[in-house]
XYZ file of C-alpha atoms in Angstrom:
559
model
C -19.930 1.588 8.425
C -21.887 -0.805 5.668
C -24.748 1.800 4.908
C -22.627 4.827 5.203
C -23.956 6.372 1.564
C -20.081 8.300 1.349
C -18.561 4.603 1.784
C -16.808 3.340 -1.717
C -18.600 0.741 -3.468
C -17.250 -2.631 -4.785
C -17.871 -3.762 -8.264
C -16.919 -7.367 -8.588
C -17.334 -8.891 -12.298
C -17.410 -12.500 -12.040
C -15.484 -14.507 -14.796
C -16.832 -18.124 -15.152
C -14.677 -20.366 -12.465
C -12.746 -17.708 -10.986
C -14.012 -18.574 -7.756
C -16.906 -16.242 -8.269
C -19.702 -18.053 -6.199
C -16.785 -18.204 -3.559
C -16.448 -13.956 -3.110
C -20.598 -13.830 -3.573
C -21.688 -16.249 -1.087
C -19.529 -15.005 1.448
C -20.148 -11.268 0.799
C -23.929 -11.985 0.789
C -23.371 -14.135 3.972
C -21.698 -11.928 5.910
C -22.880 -8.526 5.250
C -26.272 -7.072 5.902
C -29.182 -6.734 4.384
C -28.921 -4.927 1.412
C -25.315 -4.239 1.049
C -24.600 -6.911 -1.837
C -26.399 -6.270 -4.594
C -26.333 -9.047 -7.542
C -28.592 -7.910 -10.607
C -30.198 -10.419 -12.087
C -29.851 -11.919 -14.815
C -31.882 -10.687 -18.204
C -34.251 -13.033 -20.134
C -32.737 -14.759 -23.196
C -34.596 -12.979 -25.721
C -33.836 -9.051 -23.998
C -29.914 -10.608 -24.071
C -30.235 -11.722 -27.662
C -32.440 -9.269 -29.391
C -32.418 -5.828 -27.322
C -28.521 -6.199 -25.898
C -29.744 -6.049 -22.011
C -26.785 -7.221 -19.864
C -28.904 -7.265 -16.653
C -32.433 -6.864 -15.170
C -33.664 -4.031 -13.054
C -36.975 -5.040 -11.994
C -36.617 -3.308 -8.872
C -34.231 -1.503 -7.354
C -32.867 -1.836 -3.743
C -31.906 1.243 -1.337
C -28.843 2.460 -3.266
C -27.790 4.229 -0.329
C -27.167 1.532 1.973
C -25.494 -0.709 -1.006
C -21.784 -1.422 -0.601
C -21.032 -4.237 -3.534
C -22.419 -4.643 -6.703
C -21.488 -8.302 -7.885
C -22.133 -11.722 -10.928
C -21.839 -11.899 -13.795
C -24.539 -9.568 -15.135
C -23.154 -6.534 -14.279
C -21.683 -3.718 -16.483
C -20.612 -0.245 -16.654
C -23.345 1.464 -16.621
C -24.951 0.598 -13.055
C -22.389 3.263 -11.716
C -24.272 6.090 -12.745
C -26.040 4.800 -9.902
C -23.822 6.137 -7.709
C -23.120 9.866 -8.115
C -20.458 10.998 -6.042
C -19.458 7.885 -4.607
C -15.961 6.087 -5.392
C -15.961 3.233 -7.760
C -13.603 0.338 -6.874
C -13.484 -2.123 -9.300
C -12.009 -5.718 -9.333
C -12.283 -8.890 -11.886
C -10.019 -12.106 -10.959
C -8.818 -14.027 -14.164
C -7.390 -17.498 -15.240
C -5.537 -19.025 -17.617
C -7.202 -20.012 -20.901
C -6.675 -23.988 -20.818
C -7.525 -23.831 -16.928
C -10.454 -22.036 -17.375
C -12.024 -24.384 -20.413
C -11.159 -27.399 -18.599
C -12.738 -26.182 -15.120
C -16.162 -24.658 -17.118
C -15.949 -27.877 -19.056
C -15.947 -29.967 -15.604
C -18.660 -27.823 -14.189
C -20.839 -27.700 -17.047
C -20.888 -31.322 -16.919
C -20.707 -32.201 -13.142
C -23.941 -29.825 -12.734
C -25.751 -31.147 -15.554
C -25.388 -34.925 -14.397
C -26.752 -33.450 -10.239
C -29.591 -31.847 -12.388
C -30.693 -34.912 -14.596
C -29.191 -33.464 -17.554
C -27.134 -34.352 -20.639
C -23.503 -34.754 -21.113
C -21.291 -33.971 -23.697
C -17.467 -34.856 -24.575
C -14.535 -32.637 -24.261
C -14.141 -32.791 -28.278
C -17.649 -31.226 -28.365
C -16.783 -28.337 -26.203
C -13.819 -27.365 -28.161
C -15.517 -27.068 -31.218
C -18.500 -25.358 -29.907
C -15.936 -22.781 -27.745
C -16.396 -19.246 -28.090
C -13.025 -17.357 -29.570
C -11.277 -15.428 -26.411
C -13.964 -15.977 -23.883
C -12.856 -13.916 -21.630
C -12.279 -10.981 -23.826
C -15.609 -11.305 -25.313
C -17.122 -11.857 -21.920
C -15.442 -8.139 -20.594
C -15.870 -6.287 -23.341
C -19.940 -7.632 -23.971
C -21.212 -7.573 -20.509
C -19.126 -4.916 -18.620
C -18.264 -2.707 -21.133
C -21.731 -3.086 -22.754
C -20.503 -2.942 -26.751
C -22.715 -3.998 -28.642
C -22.604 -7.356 -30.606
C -23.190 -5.649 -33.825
C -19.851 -3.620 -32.825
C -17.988 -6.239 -31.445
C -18.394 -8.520 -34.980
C -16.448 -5.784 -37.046
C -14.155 -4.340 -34.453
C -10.308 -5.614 -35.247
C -8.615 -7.695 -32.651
C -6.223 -5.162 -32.098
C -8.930 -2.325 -31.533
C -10.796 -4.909 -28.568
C -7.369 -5.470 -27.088
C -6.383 -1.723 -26.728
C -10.015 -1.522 -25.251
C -9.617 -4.248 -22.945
C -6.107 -2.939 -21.124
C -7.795 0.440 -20.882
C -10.562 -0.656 -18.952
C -8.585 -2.931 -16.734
C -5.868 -0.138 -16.219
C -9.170 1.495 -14.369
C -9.831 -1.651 -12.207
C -8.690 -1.354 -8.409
C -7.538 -4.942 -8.229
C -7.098 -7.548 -11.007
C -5.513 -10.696 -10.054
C -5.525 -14.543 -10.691
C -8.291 -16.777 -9.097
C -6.077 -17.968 -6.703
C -5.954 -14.909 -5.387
C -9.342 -15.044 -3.958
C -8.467 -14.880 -0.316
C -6.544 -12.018 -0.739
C -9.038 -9.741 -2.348
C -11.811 -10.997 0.097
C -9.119 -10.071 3.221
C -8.991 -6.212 1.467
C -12.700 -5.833 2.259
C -13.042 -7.617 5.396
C -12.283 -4.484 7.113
C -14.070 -2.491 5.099
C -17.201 -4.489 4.950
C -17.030 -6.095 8.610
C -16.843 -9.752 7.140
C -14.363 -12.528 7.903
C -11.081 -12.630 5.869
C -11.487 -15.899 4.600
C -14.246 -17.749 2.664
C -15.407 -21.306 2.667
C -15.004 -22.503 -1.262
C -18.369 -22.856 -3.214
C -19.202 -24.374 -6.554
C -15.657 -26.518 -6.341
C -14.897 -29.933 -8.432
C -14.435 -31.592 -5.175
C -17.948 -30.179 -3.998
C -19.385 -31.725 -6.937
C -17.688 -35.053 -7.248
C -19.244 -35.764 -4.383
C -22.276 -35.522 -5.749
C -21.890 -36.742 -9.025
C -20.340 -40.207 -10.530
C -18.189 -38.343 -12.933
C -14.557 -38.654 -13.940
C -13.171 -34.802 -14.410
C -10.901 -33.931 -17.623
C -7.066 -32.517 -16.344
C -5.453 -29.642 -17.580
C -2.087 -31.549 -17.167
C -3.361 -34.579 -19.488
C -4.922 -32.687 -22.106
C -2.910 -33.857 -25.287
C -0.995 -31.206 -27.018
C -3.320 -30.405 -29.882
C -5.907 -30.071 -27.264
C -4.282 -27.563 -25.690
C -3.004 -25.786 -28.788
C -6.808 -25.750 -30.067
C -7.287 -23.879 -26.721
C -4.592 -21.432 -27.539
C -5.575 -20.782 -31.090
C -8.597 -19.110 -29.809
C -7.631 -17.504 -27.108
C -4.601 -15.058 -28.158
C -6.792 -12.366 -26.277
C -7.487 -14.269 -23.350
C -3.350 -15.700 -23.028
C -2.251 -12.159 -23.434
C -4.180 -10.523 -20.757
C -3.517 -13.718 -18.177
C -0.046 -13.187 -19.029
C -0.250 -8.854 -18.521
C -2.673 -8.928 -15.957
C -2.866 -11.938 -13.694
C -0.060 -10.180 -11.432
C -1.269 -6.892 -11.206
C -2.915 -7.207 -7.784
C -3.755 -3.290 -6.426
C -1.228 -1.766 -8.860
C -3.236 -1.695 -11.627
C -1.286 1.362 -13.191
C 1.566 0.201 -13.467
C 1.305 -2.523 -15.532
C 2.617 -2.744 -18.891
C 0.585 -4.689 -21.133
C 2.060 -7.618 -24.034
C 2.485 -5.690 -27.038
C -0.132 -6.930 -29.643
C 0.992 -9.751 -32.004
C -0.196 -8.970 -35.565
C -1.031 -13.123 -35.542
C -3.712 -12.720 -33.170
C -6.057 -10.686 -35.645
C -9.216 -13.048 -36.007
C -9.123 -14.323 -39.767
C -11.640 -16.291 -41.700
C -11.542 -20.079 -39.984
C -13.374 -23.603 -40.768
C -14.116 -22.956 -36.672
C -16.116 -19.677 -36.856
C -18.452 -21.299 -39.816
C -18.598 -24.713 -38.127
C -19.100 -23.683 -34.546
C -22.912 -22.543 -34.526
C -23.915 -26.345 -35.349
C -21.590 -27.528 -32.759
C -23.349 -25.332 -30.242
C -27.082 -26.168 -31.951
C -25.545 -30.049 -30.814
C -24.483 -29.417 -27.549
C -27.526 -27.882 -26.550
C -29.434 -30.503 -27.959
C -27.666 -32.964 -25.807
C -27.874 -30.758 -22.667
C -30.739 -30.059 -22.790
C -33.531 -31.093 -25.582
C -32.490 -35.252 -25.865
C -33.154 -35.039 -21.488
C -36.696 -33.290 -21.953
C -37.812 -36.231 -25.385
C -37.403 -38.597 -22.436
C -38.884 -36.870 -19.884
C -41.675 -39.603 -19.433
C -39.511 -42.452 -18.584
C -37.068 -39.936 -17.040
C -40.145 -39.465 -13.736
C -41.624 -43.003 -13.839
C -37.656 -44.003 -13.192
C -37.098 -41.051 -10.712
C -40.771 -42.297 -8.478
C -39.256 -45.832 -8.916
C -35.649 -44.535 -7.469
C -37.127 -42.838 -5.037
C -38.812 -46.204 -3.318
C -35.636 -48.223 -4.012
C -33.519 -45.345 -2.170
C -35.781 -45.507 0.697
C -35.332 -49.145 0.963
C -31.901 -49.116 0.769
C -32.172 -46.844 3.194
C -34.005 -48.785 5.708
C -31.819 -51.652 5.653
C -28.801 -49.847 6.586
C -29.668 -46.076 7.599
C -26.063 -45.674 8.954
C -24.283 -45.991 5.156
C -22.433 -42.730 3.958
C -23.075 -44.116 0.383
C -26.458 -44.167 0.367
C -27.442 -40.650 1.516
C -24.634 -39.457 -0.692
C -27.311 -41.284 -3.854
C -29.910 -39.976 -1.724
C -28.502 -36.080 -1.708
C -27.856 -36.635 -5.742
C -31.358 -37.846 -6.132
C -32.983 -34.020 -4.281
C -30.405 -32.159 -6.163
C -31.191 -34.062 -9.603
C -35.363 -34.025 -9.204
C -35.811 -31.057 -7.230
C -37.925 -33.647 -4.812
C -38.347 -33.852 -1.240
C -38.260 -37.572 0.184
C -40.259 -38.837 2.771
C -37.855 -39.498 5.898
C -39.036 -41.204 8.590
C -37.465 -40.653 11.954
C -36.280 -44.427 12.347
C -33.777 -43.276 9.427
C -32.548 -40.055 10.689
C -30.762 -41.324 13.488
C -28.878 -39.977 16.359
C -26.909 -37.229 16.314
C -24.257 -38.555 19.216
C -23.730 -41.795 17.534
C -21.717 -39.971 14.384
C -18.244 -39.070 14.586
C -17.714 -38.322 10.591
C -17.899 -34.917 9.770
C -18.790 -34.903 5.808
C -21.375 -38.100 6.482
C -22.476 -35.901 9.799
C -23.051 -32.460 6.672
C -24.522 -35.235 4.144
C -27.117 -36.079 6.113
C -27.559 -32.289 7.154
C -27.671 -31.362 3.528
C -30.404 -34.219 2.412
C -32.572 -33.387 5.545
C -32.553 -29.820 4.322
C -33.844 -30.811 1.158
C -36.459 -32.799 2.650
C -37.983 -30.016 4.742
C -36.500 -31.714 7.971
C -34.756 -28.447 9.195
C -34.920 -29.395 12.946
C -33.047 -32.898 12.340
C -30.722 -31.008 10.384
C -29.308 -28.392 12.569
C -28.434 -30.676 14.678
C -26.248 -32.911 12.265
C -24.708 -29.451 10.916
C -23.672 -28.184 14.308
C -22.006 -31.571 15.159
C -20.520 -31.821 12.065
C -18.806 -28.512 13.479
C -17.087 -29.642 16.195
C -15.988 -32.803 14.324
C -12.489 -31.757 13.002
C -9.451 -33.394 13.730
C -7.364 -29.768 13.401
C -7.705 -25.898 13.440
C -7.827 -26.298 9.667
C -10.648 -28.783 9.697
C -12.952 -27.460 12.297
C -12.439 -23.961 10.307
C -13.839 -25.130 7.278
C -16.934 -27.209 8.514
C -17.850 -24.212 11.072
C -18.036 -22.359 8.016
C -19.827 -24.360 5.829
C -22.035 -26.089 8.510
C -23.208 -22.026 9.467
C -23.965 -21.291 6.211
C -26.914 -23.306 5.771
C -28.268 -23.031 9.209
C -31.014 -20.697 9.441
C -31.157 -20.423 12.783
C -27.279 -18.575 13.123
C -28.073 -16.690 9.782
C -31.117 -15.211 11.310
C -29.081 -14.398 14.786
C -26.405 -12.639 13.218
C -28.512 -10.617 10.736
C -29.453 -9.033 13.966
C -25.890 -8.804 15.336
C -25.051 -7.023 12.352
C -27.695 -4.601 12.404
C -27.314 -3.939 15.819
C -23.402 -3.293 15.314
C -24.112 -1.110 12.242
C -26.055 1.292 14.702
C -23.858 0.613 17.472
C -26.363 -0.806 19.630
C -23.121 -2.590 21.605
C -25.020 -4.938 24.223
C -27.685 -6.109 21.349
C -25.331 -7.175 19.284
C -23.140 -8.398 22.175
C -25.999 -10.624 23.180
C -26.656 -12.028 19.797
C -23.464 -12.494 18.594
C -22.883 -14.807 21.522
C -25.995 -16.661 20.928
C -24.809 -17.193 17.261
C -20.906 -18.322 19.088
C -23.301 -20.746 21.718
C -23.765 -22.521 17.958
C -21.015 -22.597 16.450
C -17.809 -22.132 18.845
C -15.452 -22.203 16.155
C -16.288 -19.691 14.052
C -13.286 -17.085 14.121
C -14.893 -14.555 12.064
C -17.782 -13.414 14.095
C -15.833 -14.315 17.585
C -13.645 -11.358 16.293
C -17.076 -8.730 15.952
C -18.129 -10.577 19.094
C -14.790 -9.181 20.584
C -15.517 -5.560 19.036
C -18.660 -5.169 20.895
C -17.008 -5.890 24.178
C -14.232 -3.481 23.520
C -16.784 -1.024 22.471
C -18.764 -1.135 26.062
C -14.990 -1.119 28.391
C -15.124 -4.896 28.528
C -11.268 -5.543 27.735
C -9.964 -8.435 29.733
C -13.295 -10.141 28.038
C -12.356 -8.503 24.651
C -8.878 -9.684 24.460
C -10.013 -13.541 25.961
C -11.896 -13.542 22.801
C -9.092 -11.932 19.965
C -6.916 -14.285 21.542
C -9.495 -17.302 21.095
C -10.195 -15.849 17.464
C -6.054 -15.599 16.379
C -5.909 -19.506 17.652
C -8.765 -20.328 15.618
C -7.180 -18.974 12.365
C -8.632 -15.187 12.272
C -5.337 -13.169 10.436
C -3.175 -11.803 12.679
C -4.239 -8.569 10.625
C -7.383 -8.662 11.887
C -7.146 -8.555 15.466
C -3.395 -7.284 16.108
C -4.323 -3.683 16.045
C -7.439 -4.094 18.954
C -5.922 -7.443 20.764
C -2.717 -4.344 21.065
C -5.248 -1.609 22.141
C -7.491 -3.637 24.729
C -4.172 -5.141 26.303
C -2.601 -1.606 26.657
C -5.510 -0.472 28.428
C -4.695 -2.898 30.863
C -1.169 -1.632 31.217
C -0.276 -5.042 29.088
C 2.029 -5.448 25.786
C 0.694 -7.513 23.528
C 2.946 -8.422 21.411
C 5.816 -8.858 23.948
C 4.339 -12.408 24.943
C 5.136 -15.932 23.742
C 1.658 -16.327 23.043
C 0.814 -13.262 21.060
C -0.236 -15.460 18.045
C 1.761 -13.122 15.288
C 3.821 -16.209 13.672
C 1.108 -18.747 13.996
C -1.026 -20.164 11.535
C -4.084 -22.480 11.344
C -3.756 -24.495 8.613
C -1.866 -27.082 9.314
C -1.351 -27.150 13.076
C -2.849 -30.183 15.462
C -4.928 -28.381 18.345
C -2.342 -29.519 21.232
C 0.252 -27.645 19.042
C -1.948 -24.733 18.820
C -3.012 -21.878 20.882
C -5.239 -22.144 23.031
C -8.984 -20.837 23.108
C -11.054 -19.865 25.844
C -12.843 -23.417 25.450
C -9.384 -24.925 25.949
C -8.753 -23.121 29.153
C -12.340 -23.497 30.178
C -12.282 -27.575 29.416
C -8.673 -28.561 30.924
C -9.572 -26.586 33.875
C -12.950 -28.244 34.435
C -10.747 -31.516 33.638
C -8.213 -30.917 35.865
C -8.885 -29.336 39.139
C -12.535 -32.043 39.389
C -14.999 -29.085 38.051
C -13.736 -26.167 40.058
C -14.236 -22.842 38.214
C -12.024 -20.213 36.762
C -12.204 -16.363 36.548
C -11.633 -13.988 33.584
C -8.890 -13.307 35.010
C -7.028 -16.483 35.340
C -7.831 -17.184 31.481
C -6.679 -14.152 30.685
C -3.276 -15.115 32.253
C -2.970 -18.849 30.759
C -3.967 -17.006 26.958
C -1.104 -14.689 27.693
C 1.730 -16.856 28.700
C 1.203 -20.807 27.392
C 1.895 -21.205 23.219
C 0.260 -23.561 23.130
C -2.814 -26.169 24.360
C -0.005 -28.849 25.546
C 1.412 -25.847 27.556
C -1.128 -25.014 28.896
C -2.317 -28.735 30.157
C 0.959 -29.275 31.772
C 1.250 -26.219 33.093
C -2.550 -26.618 34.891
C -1.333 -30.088 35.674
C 2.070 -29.019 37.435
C -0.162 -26.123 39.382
C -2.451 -29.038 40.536
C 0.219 -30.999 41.840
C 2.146 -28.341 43.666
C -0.918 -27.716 45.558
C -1.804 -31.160 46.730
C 2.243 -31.256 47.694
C 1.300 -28.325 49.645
C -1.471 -29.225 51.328
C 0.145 -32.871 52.385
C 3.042 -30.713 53.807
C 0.556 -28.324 55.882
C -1.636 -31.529 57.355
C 0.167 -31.644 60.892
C 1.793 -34.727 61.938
């Protein structure tokens, strides 16, 4: 159970563009109130002058917490929990990938925000040595700076393989998925994660023209290198340790590595002082001119607007405009428009986003729920559902309470909200697989398996529902896994949906289409989810049923 105070807890230390955002979002998402805990992080001053690596203004219920997770976390917030098991995990990246990606971001979120840019050249010379090093060894293992200036390189790296030798998983970022599927049984949350905080998230957003790890030029990359031995020797130990943390067998340290005196250590505080200045103090001199433009924007937007309320482009400007300002626009309901008269999903979760922003939540669930149902594949209707339901209040608030109700086994409560949250968003495999639990849980398991069935063919790991699809189809005197359809080979992510399995919807929808809106029992879906592969099978197979029967009755009409 979530709040069971015996449970392990997760501590996950998030690196800078390891797909951090990605594992806290969804945990946060997912999991009920107050199992994710993400200290905040400490003022400037308390980081600089008194060494605090995170703020504790208040504390939640400790008992009921399950994962402790950002970037300001360290050590010490286990003594927080006595007696409990500490599983730790940190995902890493390589050191060019990772300066290239921050570098990206940096500047991608500074242009949404109506901030300064800076060049690639800049961020070299203003890059701090091993990055990731310093950022473990600082904020989770809470040395002090005064320690860290005079401890050798060799000392930090015998420090840094001990600590990860402790970790329960340590893996590259793109191994994301995998750590997120090792606590979705655990923590009761879907296996896979809609990706936040992306480059392609952003370039949407933003006019801006991303720097490539493959066409950095080889002194770039070697200027990369040159200050991050640490960093290159602990992707190179660690990225593949996964679970099996102990046995790894760390790069023995090269003597070349120790940090000697450098034109970049003395020049590198000024570069900083510059960059800063650009990011952040040039913006603010002009801050004047910077809101007379943004009001003047604002009315040529909404112009724009009016002339041709059905152009992608514009509400993309529009979106960049709240996310730069912080401002809601006025948006009449002439602009809005109709939600039937859209077939493009990301224009469909554009205008869903900018409505949002503008305090027009109504208009807005409506464009994110048929930006849902938009996708031309498993694949694509997977990852709107997910990010379409993450910004609607409305299913948040609805499976809160199916989780809460679950957690005390309240079975019909969280039966009947869990299906209110599915009447929203059909597609979403994840909660269609707890929706399935709480049937099993009350006897229901012709209903139950309709519904692991409909989750496998809408991408839930086979993982994830083989061991109760089994159980529920046993109790029915039924193998599972003995049928065509059993879903154990088949994956989501790249299939059509007539060379898919089919869902409940499917059955319910060809049916309807099929025999001119006659009905159809649990038990006859049941039987189509068992036997056809797939949703062509299925079609023809309700097609050749419908035709032997009118052959039938012709052949019974007497003469």
């Amino acid at each position: 159970m979530q709040g069971d105070p015996s449970s392990p807890v997760y501590f996950i230390l998030h690196i800078p563009k390891t797909a951090g955002e990605t594992i806290e979002f969804h945990l946060e998402e997912h999991c009920g109130p107050g199992i994710v805990w993400r200290p905040a992080a400490p003022p400037r001053w308390a980081e600089t002058v008194l060494g605090r690596r995170y703020e504790l203004r208040s504390l939640p219920e400790l008992s009921r917490v399950r994962v402790v997770v950002g970037q300001h976390i360290g050590q010490s917030l286990e003594r927080y929990f006595p007696g409990r098991e500490i599983r730790r995990a940190v995902l890493l990246r390589d050191p060019v990938g990772l300066q290239v990606s921050f570098y990206n971001y940096m500047n991608m979120r500074c242009s949404a925000e109506g901030r300064g840019t800076y060049s690639f050249g800049l961020h070299l010379r203003a890059l701090q040595r091993n990055l990731v090093a310093y950022l473990l060894l600082w904020q989770w293992c809470e040395i002090p700076w005064s320690r860290l200036a005079v401890m050798a390189e060799k000392r930090k790296y015998e420090v840094l393989n001990e600590t990860l030798s402790a970790f329960w998983f340590v893996g590259p970022y793109t191994e994301c998925d995998r750590l997120i599927a090792a606590l979705a049984p655990d923590l009761g949350v879907p296996p896979v994660a809609w990706r936040r905080n992306t480059a392609e998230e952003w370039r949407k957003l933003v006019d801006w023209q991303p720097v490539k790890a493959a066409e950095l030029s080889p002194a770039a990359q070697r200027a990369i290198l040159v200050n991050s031995p640490l960093d290159q020797a602990l992707w190179e130990s660690w990225s593949s340790a996964g679970f099996d943390t102990a046995a790894v067998r760390p790069l023995r340290f090269d003597p070349s590595w120790e940090c000697s005196f450098s034109l970049h250590s003395v020049t590198r505080p000024a570069f900083v002082f510059i960059r800063d200045f650009l990011q952040d103090w040039l913006p603010r001199l002009t801050k004047a001119a910077y809101r007379a433009n943004t009001r003047k924007r604002a009315r040529a937007m909404l112009a724009a607007l009016n002339d041709d309320p059905e152009n992608p482009g514009l509400w993309r400007t529009v979106l960049l405009y709240c996310l730069r300002t912080g401002r809601r626009l006025c948006i009449p309901d002439r602009l809005v428009g109709s939600v039937g008269d859209l077939m493009d999903p990301d224009f469909c979760i554009t205008k869903a986003e900018v409505l949002l922003r503008c305090g027009r939540r109504g208009p807005a669930k409506r464009f994110l729920r048929r930006a849902a149902v938009l996708g031309k594949s498993r694949r694509q209707v997977k990852e709107l559902t997910l990010r379409a339901a993450s910004q609607d209040s409305e299913f948040q608030v609805l499976i809160v309470k199916a989780d809460r109700a679950r957690d005390l086994k309240g079975w019909r409560v969280a039966e009947r909200h869990y299906r209110a949250a599915l009447a929203l968003y059909p597609g979403h495999f994840g909660y269609m697989v707890q929706y399935a639990h709480c049937l099993k849980e009350q006897g229901k398991f012709v209903a139950a398996e309709i519904y692991y069935r409909s989750a496998r063919a809408l991408g839930a790991p086979w993982s994830d529902v083989y061991e109760h699809l089994t159980f529920v189809a046993a109790r029915q005197g039924y193998l599972a896994v003995s049928d065509p359809a059993s879903g154990a080979n088949w994956t989501a992510d790249s299939a059509l949906f007539l060379d898919g399995p089919p869902t409940k919807a499917d059955v319910d929808l060809g049916y309807l289409a099929l025999t001119e809106g006659k009905s159809i029992d649990e038990k006859q879906v049941l039987q189509l989810l068992r036997t056809q592969r797939t949703v062509r099978d299925m079609l023809f197979h309700l097609r050749e049923k419908r035709c032997g029967e009118e052959v039938t009755a012709v052949a019974a009409q007497p003469c």
